[in-house]
Short mmCIF file of C-alpha atoms in Angstrom, two decimals:
data_model
loop_
_atom_site.label_atom_id
_atom_site.label_comp_id
_atom_site.label_asym_id
_atom_site.label_seq_id
_atom_site.Cartn_x
_atom_site.Cartn_y
_atom_site.Cartn_z
CA UNK A 14 -12.08 -22.54 -3.59
CA UNK A 15 -12.58 -18.77 -2.65
CA UNK A 16 -15.20 -16.14 -4.30
CA UNK A 17 -13.57 -14.71 -7.18
CA UNK A 18 -10.51 -17.76 -7.47
CA UNK A 19 -7.66 -15.91 -7.33
CA UNK A 20 -4.61 -16.77 -6.16
CA UNK A 21 -2.36 -14.80 -4.19
CA UNK A 22 0.07 -14.05 -6.70
CA UNK A 23 -2.68 -12.59 -8.71
CA UNK A 24 -3.91 -10.84 -5.55
CA UNK A 25 -0.48 -8.96 -5.32
CA UNK A 26 -0.71 -8.14 -9.07
CA UNK A 27 -3.75 -6.88 -9.07
CA UNK A 28 -3.25 -4.84 -6.08
CA UNK A 29 0.50 -3.53 -7.30
CA UNK A 30 -1.26 -2.29 -10.75
CA UNK A 31 -3.37 -0.46 -8.25
CA UNK A 32 -0.63 1.67 -6.76
CA UNK A 33 1.62 2.30 -9.62
CA UNK A 34 1.95 -0.63 -3.85
CA UNK A 35 1.69 -3.84 1.49
CA UNK A 36 5.02 -6.12 1.86
CA UNK A 37 4.56 -7.88 -1.60
CA UNK A 38 2.14 -5.25 -2.78
CA UNK A 39 5.32 -2.93 -2.51
CA UNK A 40 7.34 -5.21 -4.22
CA UNK A 41 5.20 -5.35 -7.09
CA UNK A 42 4.31 -1.66 -7.64
CA UNK A 43 8.26 -1.31 -7.33
CA UNK A 44 8.74 -3.73 -10.52
CA UNK A 45 5.08 -1.02 -12.56
CA UNK A 46 6.85 1.38 -11.39
CA UNK A 47 10.11 0.49 -12.96
CA UNK A 48 8.46 -0.06 -16.05
CA UNK A 49 6.13 2.79 -16.25
CA UNK A 50 10.09 5.05 -15.98
CA UNK A 51 10.64 5.57 -12.43
CA UNK A 52 13.68 4.54 -10.76
CA UNK A 53 12.24 3.70 -7.69
CA UNK A 54 14.53 2.05 -4.24
CA UNK A 55 13.19 -0.48 -2.16
CA UNK A 56 13.85 -0.57 1.83
CA UNK A 57 13.00 -4.19 2.16
CA UNK A 58 15.21 -4.57 6.01
CA UNK A 59 13.31 -8.02 7.01
CA UNK A 60 13.16 -9.98 3.74
CA UNK A 61 11.00 -12.97 3.39
CA UNK A 62 12.36 -16.97 2.74
CA UNK A 63 9.10 -17.84 0.85
CA UNK A 64 8.98 -18.43 -2.81
CA UNK A 65 6.87 -16.10 -3.77
CA UNK A 66 8.72 -13.13 -2.18
CA UNK A 67 12.28 -14.83 -3.20
CA UNK A 68 10.59 -14.25 -7.24
CA UNK A 69 9.18 -11.00 -6.83
CA UNK A 70 12.42 -9.58 -5.01
CA UNK A 71 14.50 -11.76 -7.62
CA UNK A 72 12.35 -9.68 -10.48
CA UNK A 73 13.02 -6.57 -9.04
CA UNK A 74 16.73 -7.33 -9.35
CA UNK A 75 16.69 -8.38 -12.71
CA UNK A 76 15.67 -4.67 -13.53
CA UNK A 77 18.61 -3.24 -11.43
CA UNK A 78 15.59 -1.65 -9.03
CA UNK A 79 17.85 -0.38 -5.91
CA UNK A 80 17.48 -2.49 -2.17
CA UNK A 81 18.35 -0.12 0.45
CA UNK A 82 19.12 -0.60 4.00
CA UNK A 83 20.14 2.67 5.26
CA UNK A 84 16.09 4.28 5.09
CA UNK A 85 17.00 7.97 6.52
CA UNK A 86 19.63 8.30 3.01
CA UNK A 87 17.20 6.68 0.54
CA UNK A 88 14.41 9.08 2.15
CA UNK A 89 16.86 12.27 1.53
CA UNK A 90 16.90 11.26 -1.94
CA UNK A 91 12.92 10.67 -2.90
CA UNK A 92 10.78 12.59 -4.60
CA UNK A 93 7.94 10.44 -2.85
CA UNK A 94 7.08 7.53 -0.66
CA UNK A 95 5.29 4.42 -1.14
CA UNK A 96 4.46 3.10 2.35
CA UNK A 97 3.96 -0.45 1.63
CA UNK A 98 5.36 -1.54 5.21
CA UNK A 99 2.16 -3.15 6.99
CA UNK A 100 -1.07 -4.67 5.14
CA UNK A 101 -5.00 -3.99 6.53
CA UNK A 102 -4.03 -7.11 9.52
CA UNK A 103 -1.52 -4.95 11.25
CA UNK A 104 -2.17 -4.86 14.84
CA UNK A 105 -0.33 -4.48 18.21
CA UNK A 106 2.95 -2.56 18.64
CA UNK A 107 5.54 -1.35 16.15
CA UNK A 108 9.24 -2.82 16.23
CA UNK A 109 12.14 -1.68 14.69
CA UNK A 110 13.13 -1.32 12.27
CA UNK A 111 10.10 -0.08 11.21
CA UNK A 112 9.13 2.54 14.65
CA UNK A 113 12.68 4.31 13.12
CA UNK A 114 11.06 4.19 9.47
CA UNK A 115 7.25 5.06 10.46
CA UNK A 116 9.00 7.91 12.55
CA UNK A 117 10.81 9.37 9.40
CA UNK A 118 7.59 8.98 7.79
CA UNK A 119 5.38 11.04 10.43
CA UNK A 120 8.82 14.28 9.84
CA UNK A 121 8.94 14.10 6.33
CA UNK A 122 8.09 17.12 3.66
CA UNK A 123 7.42 14.10 1.01
CA UNK A 124 4.35 13.19 -0.06
CA UNK A 125 4.15 9.77 1.03
CA UNK A 126 1.15 7.48 -0.53
CA UNK A 127 0.16 4.32 1.56
CA UNK A 128 -0.87 1.30 0.16
CA UNK A 129 -4.84 0.41 2.09
CA UNK A 130 -4.15 1.13 5.16
CA UNK A 131 -0.88 3.68 6.64
CA UNK A 132 1.79 1.85 8.51
CA UNK A 133 0.95 1.68 12.21
CA UNK A 134 -2.67 2.70 11.81
CA UNK A 135 -5.42 -0.06 13.02
CA UNK A 136 -8.04 -0.97 10.39
CA UNK A 137 -10.54 -0.27 12.49
CA UNK A 138 -10.03 2.91 14.24
CA UNK A 139 -6.99 4.80 12.66
CA UNK A 140 -4.30 6.37 13.64
CA UNK A 141 -2.59 5.12 17.36
CA UNK A 142 -3.59 7.67 20.09
CA UNK A 143 0.07 7.72 21.29
CA UNK A 144 3.57 6.76 20.35
CA UNK A 145 4.99 5.63 16.78
CA UNK A 146 2.29 6.53 14.18
CA UNK A 147 -0.22 8.88 16.17
CA UNK A 148 1.17 11.84 13.47
CA UNK A 149 1.46 10.15 10.33
CA UNK A 150 -0.75 11.39 8.01
CA UNK A 151 0.20 10.03 4.31
CA UNK A 152 -0.98 12.41 1.81
CA UNK A 153 -3.07 9.80 -0.09
CA UNK A 154 -4.38 6.28 0.93
CA UNK A 155 -4.99 3.92 -2.49
CA UNK A 156 -7.85 1.64 -0.81
CA UNK A 157 -7.33 -2.30 -2.12
CA UNK A 158 -11.15 -3.59 -3.08
CA UNK A 159 -12.93 -1.51 -0.91
CA UNK A 160 -12.57 1.31 1.53
CA UNK A 161 -11.66 0.23 5.33
CA UNK A 162 -13.15 2.08 8.19
CA UNK A 163 -9.99 3.78 9.11
CA UNK A 164 -11.16 5.88 6.10
CA UNK A 165 -13.06 7.98 8.83
CA UNK A 166 -9.76 8.95 10.40
CA UNK A 167 -7.84 9.66 6.90
CA UNK A 168 -7.20 13.49 5.72
CA UNK A 169 -5.47 13.16 2.28
CA UNK A 170 -6.79 11.95 -1.03
CA UNK A 171 -8.17 9.15 -1.17
CA UNK A 172 -8.22 6.35 -4.03
CA UNK A 173 -9.61 2.97 -4.80
CA UNK A 174 -7.80 0.00 -6.88
CA UNK A 175 -10.14 -3.04 -7.12
CA UNK A 176 -11.25 -3.04 -11.01
CA UNK A 177 -10.91 -6.78 -10.88
CA UNK A 178 -13.76 -7.52 -7.60
CA UNK A 179 -16.60 -9.32 -9.73
CA UNK A 180 -20.26 -7.74 -9.00
CA UNK A 181 -20.84 -10.80 -7.09
CA UNK A 182 -17.70 -10.50 -4.36
CA UNK A 183 -19.21 -6.70 -3.99
CA UNK A 184 -22.29 -7.64 -3.05
CA UNK A 185 -21.54 -10.88 -0.74
CA UNK A 186 -19.31 -8.54 0.89
CA UNK A 187 -22.04 -5.34 1.25
CA UNK A 188 -19.54 -2.73 -0.86
CA UNK A 189 -20.14 -0.50 -3.88
CA UNK A 190 -17.39 -0.58 -6.59
CA UNK A 191 -16.94 2.75 -8.10
CA UNK A 192 -17.16 3.31 -11.94
CA UNK A 193 -13.25 3.64 -13.54
CA UNK A 194 -12.72 5.82 -16.56
CA UNK A 195 -11.45 4.17 -19.53
CA UNK A 196 -8.17 1.68 -18.64
CA UNK A 197 -7.54 3.08 -15.29
CA UNK A 198 -6.75 0.83 -12.72
CA UNK A 199 -8.05 3.23 -9.34
CA UNK A 200 -10.37 6.20 -9.04
CA UNK A 201 -10.56 8.70 -6.68
CA UNK A 202 -13.35 9.12 -4.51
CA UNK A 203 -13.69 11.43 -1.28
CA UNK A 204 -14.30 9.59 2.18
CA UNK A 205 -17.98 10.69 2.29
CA UNK A 206 -18.57 9.10 -1.00
CA UNK A 207 -18.27 5.17 -0.18
CA UNK A 208 -19.83 2.67 2.16
CA UNK A 209 -17.54 1.20 4.62
#
């Protein structure tokens, strides 16, 4: 049993609450946003066949959350974008259909909130030095559990979502758990206020 004894389903729920957020976290966030009275739409071009993702998709369909196939058109009617394309484990080249999406995120004037890592960024070194994603700088980053080294390259507002972290886990992995106010699931912190 891992530290904390959380299942993947539970971790996605907790991560989704923190943005209300990559992949499954974004689906959970869309569900929470819908329950909070927003009208999210979801761009999900490569649907997973796993039971977990099928259940998350069905939950959204039951809430009449719109799944869109045309990202540029959806972007034109949005007022905010939650970037949950790739998680912190992303590496390598961005391939279609995600290249066009990240290019659109680079060019949009809409505020973008990235979940854990801006899509296309390397978890250690930040944005790519050239090509798609090199000019992608979201307005907001929500780090899940703890900030990642890429924070050294981030210029926007930074939040941490990880109120569920036990002190023993923070001690084991040598990171600080910020103080959360009231019932908040996220806390805003500056990039210099946290241990990477």
